[in-house]
Coordinates of N, CA, C and O in Angstrom, one line a residue:
X1493 N -2.4 -18.0 9.5 CA -3.6 -17.5 9.0 C -3.1 -17.0 6.6 O -2.6 -16.6 7.1
X1494 N -4.7 -16.6 6.9 CA -5.0 -16.4 5.1 C -5.7 -15.3 5.2 O -6.0 -14.7 5.6
X1495 N -4.8 -13.7 4.4 CA -5.8 -12.7 4.2 C -6.1 -12.9 2.3 O -5.3 -13.0 1.5
X1496 N -7.0 -12.7 2.3 CA -7.1 -12.0 1.1 C -8.1 -11.0 0.4 O -8.8 -10.5 1.5
X1497 N -7.6 -9.7 -0.5 CA -7.8 -8.9 -0.4 C -8.5 -8.4 -2.0 O -8.0 -9.5 -2.9
X1498 N -8.9 -7.6 -1.5 CA -9.1 -7.2 -3.7 C -8.6 -5.9 -3.7 O -8.3 -5.1 -2.9
X1499 N -8.7 -5.9 -4.8 CA -7.6 -4.9 -5.3 C -8.8 -3.3 -6.7 O -9.2 -3.3 -6.7
X1500 N -8.2 -1.9 -6.5 CA -8.7 -1.2 -6.6 C -8.1 -0.5 -7.6 O -7.8 0.8 -7.9
X1501 N -8.4 -1.8 -9.1 CA -7.2 -1.6 -10.3 C -8.0 -0.3 -11.2 O -6.8 0.4 -11.5
X1502 N -9.5 0.6 -10.7 CA -10.2 1.7 -12.0 C -9.3 2.3 -11.0 O -9.0 3.7 -11.3
X1503 N -9.5 2.6 -9.9 CA -9.7 3.5 -9.0 C -7.8 4.2 -8.9 O -7.8 5.6 -8.5
X1504 N -7.0 2.9 -8.4 CA -5.6 3.4 -8.4 C -4.5 1.9 -9.0 O -4.1 0.7 -8.2
X1505 N -4.9 2.2 -10.1 CA -4.2 1.5 -11.0 C -2.1 1.3 -11.2 O -2.1 -0.3 -10.9
X1506 N -2.0 2.7 -10.3 CA -0.3 1.7 -10.4 C -0.2 0.5 -9.1 O 0.7 0.5 -9.3
X1507 N -0.7 1.0 -7.8 CA -0.5 0.5 -6.8 C -0.9 -1.1 -7.6 O -1.0 -1.3 -6.7
X1508 N -2.3 -0.9 -7.0 CA -3.3 -2.3 -7.6 C -2.6 -3.3 -8.7 O -2.2 -4.0 -8.7
X1509 N -1.6 -2.2 -9.4 CA -0.5 -3.8 -10.5 C 0.9 -4.1 -9.5 O 0.9 -4.8 -10.4
X1510 N 1.0 -3.1 -8.5 CA 2.2 -3.1 -7.7 C 2.4 -4.3 -6.7 O 2.7 -5.8 -7.2
X1511 N 1.3 -4.3 -5.5 CA 0.4 -5.1 -5.7 C 0.7 -6.0 -5.7 O 1.4 -8.1 -5.3
X1512 N -0.6 -6.2 -7.2 CA -0.9 -7.4 -7.5 C 1.0 -8.5 -8.3 O 0.8 -9.3 -8.3
X1513 N 2.1 -7.1 -9.0 CA 3.1 -8.3 -9.0 C 3.9 -8.8 -8.0 O 4.9 -9.6 -8.5
X1514 N 3.0 -7.1 -7.2 CA 3.8 -8.6 -6.1 C 4.3 -10.0 -5.2 O 4.6 -10.6 -4.8
X1515 N 2.7 -9.6 -5.2 CA 2.0 -11.1 -4.5 C 2.3 -12.5 -5.6 O 3.0 -13.5 -5.3
X1516 N 2.3 -12.1 -6.9 CA 2.4 -13.0 -8.1 C 4.2 -13.3 -8.3 O 4.8 -14.3 -8.1
X1517 N 4.8 -12.4 -7.2 CA 6.4 -12.5 -7.1 C 7.2 -12.6 -8.8 O 7.9 -12.5 -9.7
X1518 N 6.2 -12.2 -9.7 CA 6.8 -11.7 -11.1 C 7.7 -10.8 -11.7 O 8.8 -11.6 -13.4
X1519 N 8.6 -10.5 -11.2 CA 9.4 -9.7 -10.9 C 10.7 -9.9 -10.1 O 12.1 -9.1 -10.2
X1520 N 10.7 -11.2 -9.6 CA 12.1 -11.7 -9.2 C 11.9 -11.6 -7.6 O 11.1 -10.8 -6.2
X1521 N 13.1 -12.4 -7.1 CA 13.3 -12.2 -5.0 C 12.6 -11.9 -4.6 O 12.4 -11.6 -3.3
X1522 N 13.2 -10.7 -5.3 CA 13.4 -9.5 -4.0 C 11.9 -8.0 -4.2 O 12.0 -8.3 -3.6
X1523 N 11.8 -8.3 -5.1 CA 10.9 -8.1 -5.1 C 8.9 -8.5 -5.2 O 8.2 -9.1 -6.2
X1524 N 9.2 -9.7 -4.0 CA 7.6 -10.6 -4.2 C 7.1 -9.9 -2.7 O 8.1 -9.7 -1.4
X1525 N 6.3 -10.9 -2.0 CA 5.8 -10.2 -0.7 C 5.6 -11.3 0.4 O 5.8 -11.8 1.7
X1526 N 5.9 -13.0 -0.7 CA 6.8 -14.4 0.0 C 7.9 -13.6 0.8 O 9.0 -13.9 0.0
X1527 N 7.6 -14.2 2.1 CA 9.0 -14.1 3.1 C 9.2 -12.6 3.7 O 10.2 -12.4 4.6
X1528 N 8.5 -11.5 2.9 CA 8.9 -10.5 4.4 C 7.6 -10.2 4.9 O 7.2 -11.4 5.8
X1529 N 8.3 -9.4 6.1 CA 7.7 -8.7 7.2 C 7.4 -7.7 7.2 O 7.3 -6.7 6.5
X1530 N 6.4 -7.8 8.4 CA 5.7 -7.1 8.7 C 6.3 -5.5 9.7 O 6.7 -6.5 11.1
X1531 N 6.9 -4.6 9.3 CA 7.6 -4.6 10.2 C 7.6 -3.1 10.7 O 8.6 -3.3 11.6
X1532 N 6.4 -2.7 10.6 CA 5.8 -1.7 11.5 C 4.5 -2.0 12.4 O 3.5 -2.2 11.0
X1533 N 4.2 -2.2 13.4 CA 2.9 -2.8 13.7 C 2.4 -1.3 14.6 O 3.2 -1.5 16.0
X1534 N 1.5 -0.6 14.5 CA 0.8 0.4 15.5 C -0.7 -0.2 16.2 O -1.2 -0.4 15.1
X1535 N -0.2 0.0 17.8 CA -1.6 -0.9 17.6 C -2.8 -0.1 17.8 O -3.0 1.7 17.9
X1536 N -3.7 -1.4 17.2 CA -5.1 -0.2 16.5 C -5.4 1.8 15.3 O -6.3 2.2 15.4
X1537 N -4.3 0.6 14.6 CA -3.5 1.6 14.0 C -3.8 1.1 12.2 O -4.3 1.3 10.8
X1538 N -2.1 1.3 12.4 CA -1.4 -0.1 10.9 C -1.0 -1.1 11.5 O -0.4 -1.5 12.3
X1539 N -0.7 -2.5 10.4 CA 0.5 -3.1 10.0 C 0.8 -2.9 8.4 O 0.4 -2.5 7.6
X1540 N 1.7 -2.7 8.8 CA 2.9 -2.4 8.0 C 4.1 -3.2 7.6 O 5.0 -3.6 8.0
X1541 N 4.0 -3.4 6.2 CA 4.8 -4.1 5.8 C 5.1 -3.9 4.2 O 5.1 -3.0 2.9
X1542 N 6.4 -4.5 3.7 CA 6.9 -4.3 2.6 C 8.9 -4.7 1.7 O 9.0 -5.6 2.7
X1543 N 9.2 -4.8 0.8 CA 9.6 -5.8 0.5 C 11.4 -4.6 1.1 O 11.3 -3.6 1.8
X1544 N 12.1 -5.4 1.5 CA 13.8 -4.6 1.9 C 14.1 -4.1 1.1 O 15.4 -3.8 1.2
X1545 N 13.5 -3.3 0.2 CA 14.1 -2.0 -0.6 C 13.4 -0.9 -1.4 O 12.6 -0.5 -0.2
X1546 N 13.9 0.1 -1.6 CA 13.9 1.6 -2.0 C 13.2 1.8 -3.3 O 13.1 2.8 -3.3
X1547 N 12.8 -0.2 -3.5 CA 12.1 0.6 -5.2 C 11.4 -0.2 -5.1 O 10.7 -0.4 -4.6
X1548 N 11.2 -0.2 -6.5 CA 9.1 -0.6 -6.7 C 9.2 -1.3 -8.1 O 10.3 -2.1 -9.1
X1549 N 8.0 -2.4 -8.9 CA 7.9 -3.0 -9.7 C 8.9 -2.5 -10.5 O 10.0 -3.1 -12.2
X1550 N 9.0 -1.2 -11.0 CA 9.6 -0.3 -12.0 C 11.2 0.2 -11.7 O 11.5 1.5 -12.6
X1551 N 11.2 -0.2 -10.9 CA 12.5 -0.4 -10.2 C 12.9 0.8 -10.0 O 13.5 1.4 -8.7
X1552 N 12.4 2.4 -9.0 CA 12.3 3.3 -9.0 C 11.3 3.6 -8.1 O 10.4 3.0 -7.6
X1553 N 10.5 4.5 -7.2 CA 9.5 4.9 -6.8 C 8.8 5.8 -8.0 O 8.9 5.6 -9.3
X1554 N 7.5 5.4 -7.5 CA 6.3 5.8 -9.0 C 5.2 7.0 -8.0 O 4.8 6.8 -6.5
X1555 N 4.8 7.8 -8.8 CA 3.4 8.8 -8.8 C 2.0 8.1 -7.9 O 1.5 6.4 -8.3
X1556 N 1.7 8.5 -7.2 CA 0.0 8.2 -6.5 C -0.5 8.5 -7.5 O -0.6 9.0 -8.6
X1557 N -1.5 7.0 -6.8 CA -2.9 7.5 -8.0 C -3.4 8.2 -7.5 O -5.0 8.2 -6.1
X1558 N -4.3 9.4 -8.3 CA -5.2 10.4 -8.2 C -6.5 9.7 -7.8 O -7.0 10.9 -6.8
X1559 N -6.8 8.7 -8.2 CA -8.4 8.6 -7.9 C -8.6 7.5 -6.6 O -9.5 7.3 -5.2
X1560 N -7.3 6.9 -6.0 CA -6.7 6.7 -4.8 C -7.5 7.9 -3.6 O -6.8 6.9 -2.1
X1561 N -6.3 8.3 -4.3 CA -6.3 10.1 -3.3 C -6.9 9.8 -3.1 O -7.5 10.5 -1.5
X1562 N -8.5 10.1 -3.1 CA -9.5 11.0 -3.6 C -9.7 9.7 -2.5 O -11.5 9.7 -1.7
X1563 N -9.7 8.4 -2.3 CA -10.9 8.0 -1.3 C -10.0 8.1 0.7 O -9.5 8.4 0.9
X1564 N -11.7 7.2 0.9 CA -11.1 7.5 2.4 C -11.3 6.4 2.9 O -11.0 5.5 2.2
X1565 N -10.2 6.9 4.0 CA -9.3 5.2 4.7 C -10.6 5.6 6.1 O -10.3 5.8 6.9
X1566 N -11.7 5.4 6.0 CA -12.6 5.5 7.1 C -13.3 3.5 6.6 O -14.6 4.0 7.6
X1567 N -12.3 2.6 7.4 CA -13.2 1.2 7.6 C -11.9 0.6 7.9 O -10.7 0.8 7.4
X1568 N -11.6 -0.8 9.1 CA -10.7 -1.8 9.3 C -10.2 -2.3 7.3 O -11.6 -2.2 6.7
X1569 N -9.3 -2.5 7.2 CA -9.2 -3.3 6.6 C -8.9 -2.5 4.6 O -7.9 -3.5 3.8
X1570 N -8.5 -1.9 4.5 CA -7.8 -1.3 3.8 C -6.6 -1.2 3.1 O -6.1 -1.0 4.0
X1571 N -6.9 -1.1 2.5 CA -4.9 -1.3 1.4 C -4.9 0.4 1.0 O -5.1 0.8 0.2
X1572 N -3.7 0.8 2.1 CA -3.3 2.6 1.6 C -1.4 1.9 1.5 O -0.8 1.3 1.8
X1573 N -0.9 3.4 0.8 CA 0.0 3.1 0.1 C 0.8 3.8 1.8 O 0.4 4.1 2.3
X1574 N 2.4 3.3 1.9 CA 3.6 3.5 2.8 C 4.3 4.4 1.6 O 4.9 3.7 0.8
X1575 N 4.5 5.7 2.4 CA 5.3 6.5 1.1 C 6.3 7.6 2.2 O 6.1 7.4 3.6
X1576 N 7.2 8.5 2.1 CA 7.7 9.2 2.9 C 7.3 10.5 1.9 O 8.3 10.8 2.2
X1577 N 6.4 10.5 1.1 CA 5.5 12.5 0.9 C 4.9 11.7 -1.0 O 4.8 11.0 -0.9
X1578 N 4.1 13.1 -1.2 CA 4.2 12.8 -2.9 C 5.1 12.1 -3.5 O 5.7 12.3 -3.5
X1579 N 3.8 10.9 -4.4 CA 4.9 10.4 -5.2 C 6.2 9.5 -5.2 O 7.2 9.8 -5.7
X1580 N 6.2 9.2 -4.1 CA 6.9 8.5 -3.6 C 7.1 7.6 -3.3 O 7.3 6.8 -2.3
X1581 N 6.5 6.6 -4.1 CA 5.5 4.7 -3.3 C 6.6 3.7 -3.9 O 7.4 4.4 -4.4
X1582 N 7.2 2.8 -3.0 CA 7.7 1.9 -3.5 C 7.3 0.9 -2.9 O 5.2 0.5 -3.0
X1583 N 7.6 -0.4 -2.3 CA 7.1 -1.7 -2.5 C 6.8 -2.0 -1.0 O 6.0 -3.0 -1.2
X1584 N 6.0 -1.1 -0.3 CA 5.5 -0.4 1.2 C 3.9 -0.5 0.7 O 4.1 0.4 0.1
X1585 N 3.5 -1.2 2.0 CA 1.8 -1.0 2.1 C 1.7 -0.7 3.4 O 2.6 -1.9 4.2
X1586 N 0.7 -0.4 3.7 CA 0.0 -0.4 4.7 C -1.0 -1.3 4.7 O -2.4 -0.2 4.1
X1587 N -1.7 -1.8 5.7 CA -3.6 -2.7 6.4 C -3.6 -1.7 6.7 O -3.3 -1.7 8.2
X1588 N -4.8 -0.6 7.9 CA -5.8 0.2 8.0 C -6.5 -1.5 9.4 O -7.0 -1.8 8.3
X1589 N -6.2 -0.8 10.4 CA -7.0 -1.3 11.0 C -7.8 -0.8 11.9 O -8.7 -1.6 12.2
X1590 N -8.3 0.5 11.6 CA -9.0 1.4 12.4 C -9.7 2.6 11.7 O -8.1 2.4 10.7
X1591 N -10.5 2.9 11.7 CA -9.6 4.4 10.3 C -9.5 5.0 10.5 O -8.3 5.8 11.6
X1592 N -8.5 6.2 10.0 CA -8.1 6.8 10.1 C -7.7 8.1 9.2 O -7.1 7.9 8.2
X1593 N -8.9 8.7 9.1 CA -9.1 10.0 8.0 C -8.1 11.3 8.1 O -8.0 11.8 7.0
X1594 N -6.5 11.0 9.6 CA -5.8 11.7 9.1 C -4.8 11.2 7.6 O -3.9 11.8 7.1
X1595 N -5.1 10.2 7.0 CA -4.6 9.8 5.9 C -4.3 10.2 4.5 O -4.4 10.2 4.0
X1596 N -6.0 10.9 4.8 CA -7.0 10.9 3.1 C -6.2 12.1 3.1 O -5.6 13.1 3.3
X1597 N -5.9 12.0 0.7 CA -6.0 13.2 0.8 C -4.6 12.8 0.0 O -3.5 13.7 -0.5
X1598 N -4.0 12.2 1.2 CA -2.2 11.7 1.4 C -1.3 10.5 1.1 O -0.3 10.4 0.2
X1599 N -2.4 9.7 2.0 CA -1.6 8.2 0.5 C -3.1 7.1 -0.1 O -4.2 7.9 0.1
X1600 N -2.5 6.9 -0.9 CA -3.3 6.0 -2.1 C -4.2 5.3 -1.9 O -3.7 4.3 -0.6
X1601 N -5.4 5.3 -1.1 CA -5.8 3.9 -0.8 C -6.3 2.8 -2.6 O -6.6 3.6 -3.0
X1602 N -5.8 1.5 -2.5 CA -6.0 1.0 -3.4 C -6.6 -1.4 -3.0 O -6.4 -1.3 -4.2
X1603 N -6.9 -0.9 -1.7 CA -8.0 -2.4 -2.3 C -8.5 -2.9 -1.4 O -8.5 -2.0 0.3
X1604 N -8.9 -3.6 -0.5 CA -9.2 -4.3 0.3 C -9.4 -5.3 0.6 O -9.3 -6.6 -0.4
X1605 N -8.9 -5.3 2.5 CA -9.6 -7.0 3.3 C -10.7 -7.6 2.3 O -11.6 -6.4 2.9
X1606 N -11.0 -9.2 2.3 CA -12.3 -9.3 2.0 C -12.2 -11.0 2.0 O -13.6 -11.2 3.5
X1607 N -11.5 -11.0 3.1 CA -11.2 -12.1 4.5 C -10.2 -12.4 4.7 O -8.7 -12.1 4.9
X1608 N -10.0 -12.9 6.3 CA -8.8 -12.8 6.7 C -8.9 -11.7 8.1 O -7.3 -11.4 8.2
X1609 N -10.2 -11.3 8.3 CA -10.1 -10.0 8.9 C -9.0 -10.1 10.8 O -8.4 -10.1 11.4
X1610 N -9.6 -11.2 11.1 CA -8.1 -12.5 11.7 C -7.6 -12.3 11.9 O -6.6 -12.3 12.8
X1611 N -6.7 -12.6 10.8 CA -5.0 -12.6 10.8 C -4.7 -11.0 11.0 O -3.7 -10.5 11.8
X1612 N -6.0 -9.9 9.8 CA -5.3 -8.5 9.9 C -5.1 -8.7 11.3 O -3.9 -7.8 12.2
X1613 N -6.2 -8.6 12.5 CA -6.7 -8.6 14.2 C -5.0 -9.1 14.8 O -4.9 -8.7 15.6
X1614 N -4.7 -10.4 15.1 CA -3.7 -11.3 15.7 C -2.0 -10.2 15.1 O -1.4 -10.8 15.2
X1615 N -2.1 -9.9 14.2 CA -0.9 -8.8 13.3 C -0.7 -8.1 14.4 O 0.5 -7.6 14.7
X1616 N -1.9 -7.5 14.4 CA -2.0 -5.7 15.2 C -1.8 -6.1 16.7 O -1.3 -4.8 17.1
X1617 N -2.5 -7.3 16.8 CA -1.8 -8.1 18.6 C -0.4 -7.7 19.0 O -0.7 -8.3 19.8
X1618 N 0.2 -8.2 17.7 CA 1.7 -8.0 18.0 C 2.1 -7.0 18.6 O 3.5 -6.7 18.3
X1619 N 2.1 -5.9 18.2 CA 1.9 -3.7 18.8 C 2.9 -4.2 20.0 O 2.1 -4.8 21.0
X1620 N 3.4 -3.5 19.7 CA 4.4 -2.9 21.7 C 4.0 -1.6 21.8 O 4.0 -0.7 20.6
X1621 N 3.5 -1.5 22.8 CA 3.5 0.7 22.9 C 4.2 0.3 23.3 O 5.0 0.9 23.5
X1622 N 3.9 1.9 22.8 CA 4.8 2.8 23.0 C 5.7 2.7 21.6 O 6.8 3.6 21.3
X1623 N 6.4 1.9 20.9 CA 6.9 1.6 19.5 C 5.7 1.1 18.7 O 5.7 0.2 18.8
X1624 N 6.9 1.0 16.9 CA 6.1 0.5 17.3 C 6.8 -0.7 15.4 O 6.2 -0.9 14.6
X1625 N 7.7 -1.5 16.5 CA 7.9 -2.1 15.6 C 6.9 -3.5 16.5 O 6.9 -3.2 17.6
X1626 N 6.9 -4.8 16.0 CA 6.4 -5.5 16.6 C 8.0 -6.4 17.0 O 8.1 -6.7 17.5
X1627 N 6.2 -7.0 18.5 CA 6.6 -7.9 20.2 C 7.7 -9.8 19.0 O 8.3 -9.3 19.6
X1628 N 7.1 -9.5 18.1 CA 7.3 -10.5 17.7 C 7.1 -10.9 16.6 O 7.4 -9.8 15.9
X1629 N 8.4 -11.3 15.7 CA 8.1 -11.3 13.6 C 6.9 -11.8 13.0 O 6.9 -12.9 13.6
X1630 N 6.6 -10.8 12.4 CA 5.2 -11.4 11.4 C 6.2 -12.0 9.5 O 6.0 -11.0 9.8
X1631 N 5.8 -12.9 9.5 CA 6.1 -13.1 7.7 C 5.1 -13.9 6.9 O 4.7 -14.7 7.5
X1632 N 5.2 -13.1 5.4 CA 4.0 -13.8 5.1 C 4.9 -14.8 4.7 O 5.6 -15.1 3.4
X1633 N 4.4 -15.8 5.0 CA 4.4 -17.8 4.1 C 4.3 -17.2 3.3 O 5.5 -17.5 1.9
X1634 N 3.7 -17.2 2.3 CA 3.3 -17.5 0.9 C 1.7 -16.4 0.6 O 1.9 -15.9 1.4
X1635 N 2.5 -15.9 -1.2 CA 1.5 -15.1 -1.6 C 1.6 -15.3 -2.9 O 2.5 -15.9 -3.2
X1636 N 0.7 -14.8 -2.8 CA -0.6 -15.4 -4.8 C -1.2 -14.3 -5.9 O -2.0 -13.9 -4.4
X1637 N -1.9 -15.5 -6.0 CA -3.0 -14.0 -6.8 C -4.1 -15.2 -7.2 O -3.9 -16.7 -8.0
X1638 N -5.3 -15.5 -7.1 CA -6.4 -15.9 -6.9 C -7.2 -15.8 -8.4 O -7.7 -16.8 -9.3
X1639 N -7.0 -15.0 -8.1 CA -8.4 -14.6 -9.7 C -7.9 -13.3 -10.6 O -6.5 -12.4 -10.3
X1640 N -8.2 -12.9 -11.9 CA -7.2 -11.4 -12.4 C -6.2 -11.3 -12.6 O -5.8 -9.8 -11.8
X1641 N -5.2 -12.5 -12.8 CA -3.6 -12.2 -12.5 C -2.8 -12.0 -13.7 O -2.0 -11.2 -13.6
X1642 N -3.8 -11.2 -15.2 CA -3.1 -11.1 -15.6 C -2.1 -9.4 -15.5 O -2.8 -8.5 -15.1
X1643 N -0.5 -9.4 -16.2 CA 0.2 -8.0 -16.1 C -0.7 -6.9 -16.6 O -1.8 -7.4 -18.3
X1644 N -0.5 -6.2 -16.3 CA -0.9 -4.8 -17.0 C 0.0 -3.7 -17.6 O 0.2 -3.0 -17.3
X1645 N 0.1 -3.7 -19.0 CA 1.2 -3.0 -19.4 C 1.1 -1.6 -20.0 O 2.5 -1.0 -19.9
X1646 N 0.2 -1.8 -19.4 CA -0.7 -0.4 -19.5 C 0.2 1.0 -18.5 O -0.4 2.4 -19.1
X1647 N 0.6 -0.3 -17.8 CA 0.3 1.0 -16.0 C 1.6 1.0 -16.5 O 2.5 0.5 -16.0
X1648 N 1.8 1.5 -16.2 CA 3.5 3.2 -15.3 C 3.5 3.6 -14.0 O 2.1 3.7 -13.8
X1649 N 4.9 3.8 -13.8 CA 5.2 4.2 -12.9 C 4.6 5.6 -12.5 O 4.6 6.9 -11.5
X1650 N 4.9 6.8 -13.8 CA 4.8 8.3 -13.1 C 3.0 9.0 -14.1 O 3.0 8.2 -15.1
X1651 N 3.1 9.9 -13.9 CA 1.9 10.6 -14.6 C 2.0 10.7 -15.6 O 3.6 10.7 -16.3
X1652 N 1.1 11.1 -16.8 CA 1.3 11.4 -17.9 C 1.0 12.6 -18.7 O 1.1 13.2 -18.4
X1653 N -0.1 13.3 -17.0 CA -0.8 14.8 -16.5 C -0.8 15.1 -15.6 O -0.7 14.3 -14.4
X1654 N 0.5 16.7 -15.4 CA 0.2 17.0 -14.5 C -0.6 18.0 -13.9 O -0.6 18.2 -15.2
X1655 N -1.5 18.8 -13.3 CA -2.2 19.6 -13.1 C -1.2 21.0 -13.9 O 0.4 21.1 -12.7
X1656 N -1.8 22.1 -13.5 CA -1.3 23.7 -13.6 C -0.9 24.3 -12.1 O 0.3 24.9 -13.1
X1657 N -1.7 24.3 -11.2 CA -1.5 24.7 -10.7 C -0.7 24.1 -9.0 O -1.1 22.4 -9.5
X1658 N -0.1 23.9 -8.8 CA 0.2 23.3 -7.3 C -0.8 23.8 -6.6 O -1.0 24.7 -6.5
X1659 N -0.2 22.3 -5.4 CA -1.3 22.5 -4.3 C 0.0 21.7 -3.4 O 1.3 21.6 -3.7
X1660 N -0.9 21.6 -1.5 CA -0.1 20.8 -0.8 C -0.8 20.0 -0.8 O -1.6 19.9 -0.4
X1661 N 0.6 19.5 -0.6 CA 0.6 17.9 0.3 C 1.3 17.1 1.0 O 1.9 17.3 0.7
X1662 N 1.0 16.7 2.0 CA 2.2 16.1 3.0 C 3.0 17.1 3.2 O 4.3 17.1 3.2
X1663 N 2.8 18.8 3.4 CA 4.0 19.1 3.5 C 4.5 19.4 2.6 O 5.7 20.5 2.7
X1664 N 4.3 19.5 1.8 CA 4.6 20.0 0.0 C 4.7 20.3 -0.9 O 3.2 20.3 -0.8
X1665 N 5.6 21.2 -2.0 CA 4.2 21.6 -3.2 C 4.5 20.8 -4.6 O 6.0 21.3 -4.2
X1666 N 3.6 21.0 -4.8 CA 3.6 20.5 -6.1 C 2.1 20.4 -7.2 O 1.4 20.3 -6.7
X1667 N 2.5 20.3 -8.7 CA 1.5 19.8 -9.4 C 0.5 18.5 -9.0 O 1.6 17.3 -9.7
X1668 N -0.1 18.0 -8.8 CA -0.8 17.0 -8.9 C -0.7 15.8 -9.8 O -1.1 16.6 -11.4
X1669 N -1.3 15.2 -10.0 CA -1.5 13.7 -10.8 C -2.5 14.2 -11.3 O -3.8 14.3 -9.9
X1670 N -3.0 13.6 -12.9 CA -4.2 14.4 -13.3 C -5.0 12.4 -13.5 O -5.7 12.2 -14.0
X1671 N -3.8 11.8 -13.7 CA -3.7 10.4 -14.2 C -3.4 9.5 -13.6 O -3.0 8.9 -12.9

């Protein structure tokens, strides 16, 4: 089946640019969604996928998008960052299958599913109770871009401005990104 997404480039420019570039495969075969697997599927929660590397289109991890952190995980089909803590984003993402308010403020929302909900739910049905690994291998056969596919060279991996005061995010103290 086929899924189509709209990216929130205004609210989440870094994540949207990463996702767009990995859909087109323009950064090379190791940084493309074509051929990647959904490696973590949790029943009625998420379908998670990503490249087999801990890097991104910028070579290493990249910062959270403050605008995307403000968005709520309030409906099925949202694209959400998959990371290991604040500002540790790579080539991984989740499709939220049900509202997940416990993710709000810690994981960047950067787009949403606009076509192919049946495929999202079919992937989620591969969840094995008590495990986060899928019952069967789920592989993206082809990824691409339908419109507005021009690269955004103005978007980079790191914040230009950070807050003066530290705050706690995902049990870590940091100065949040402001741009």
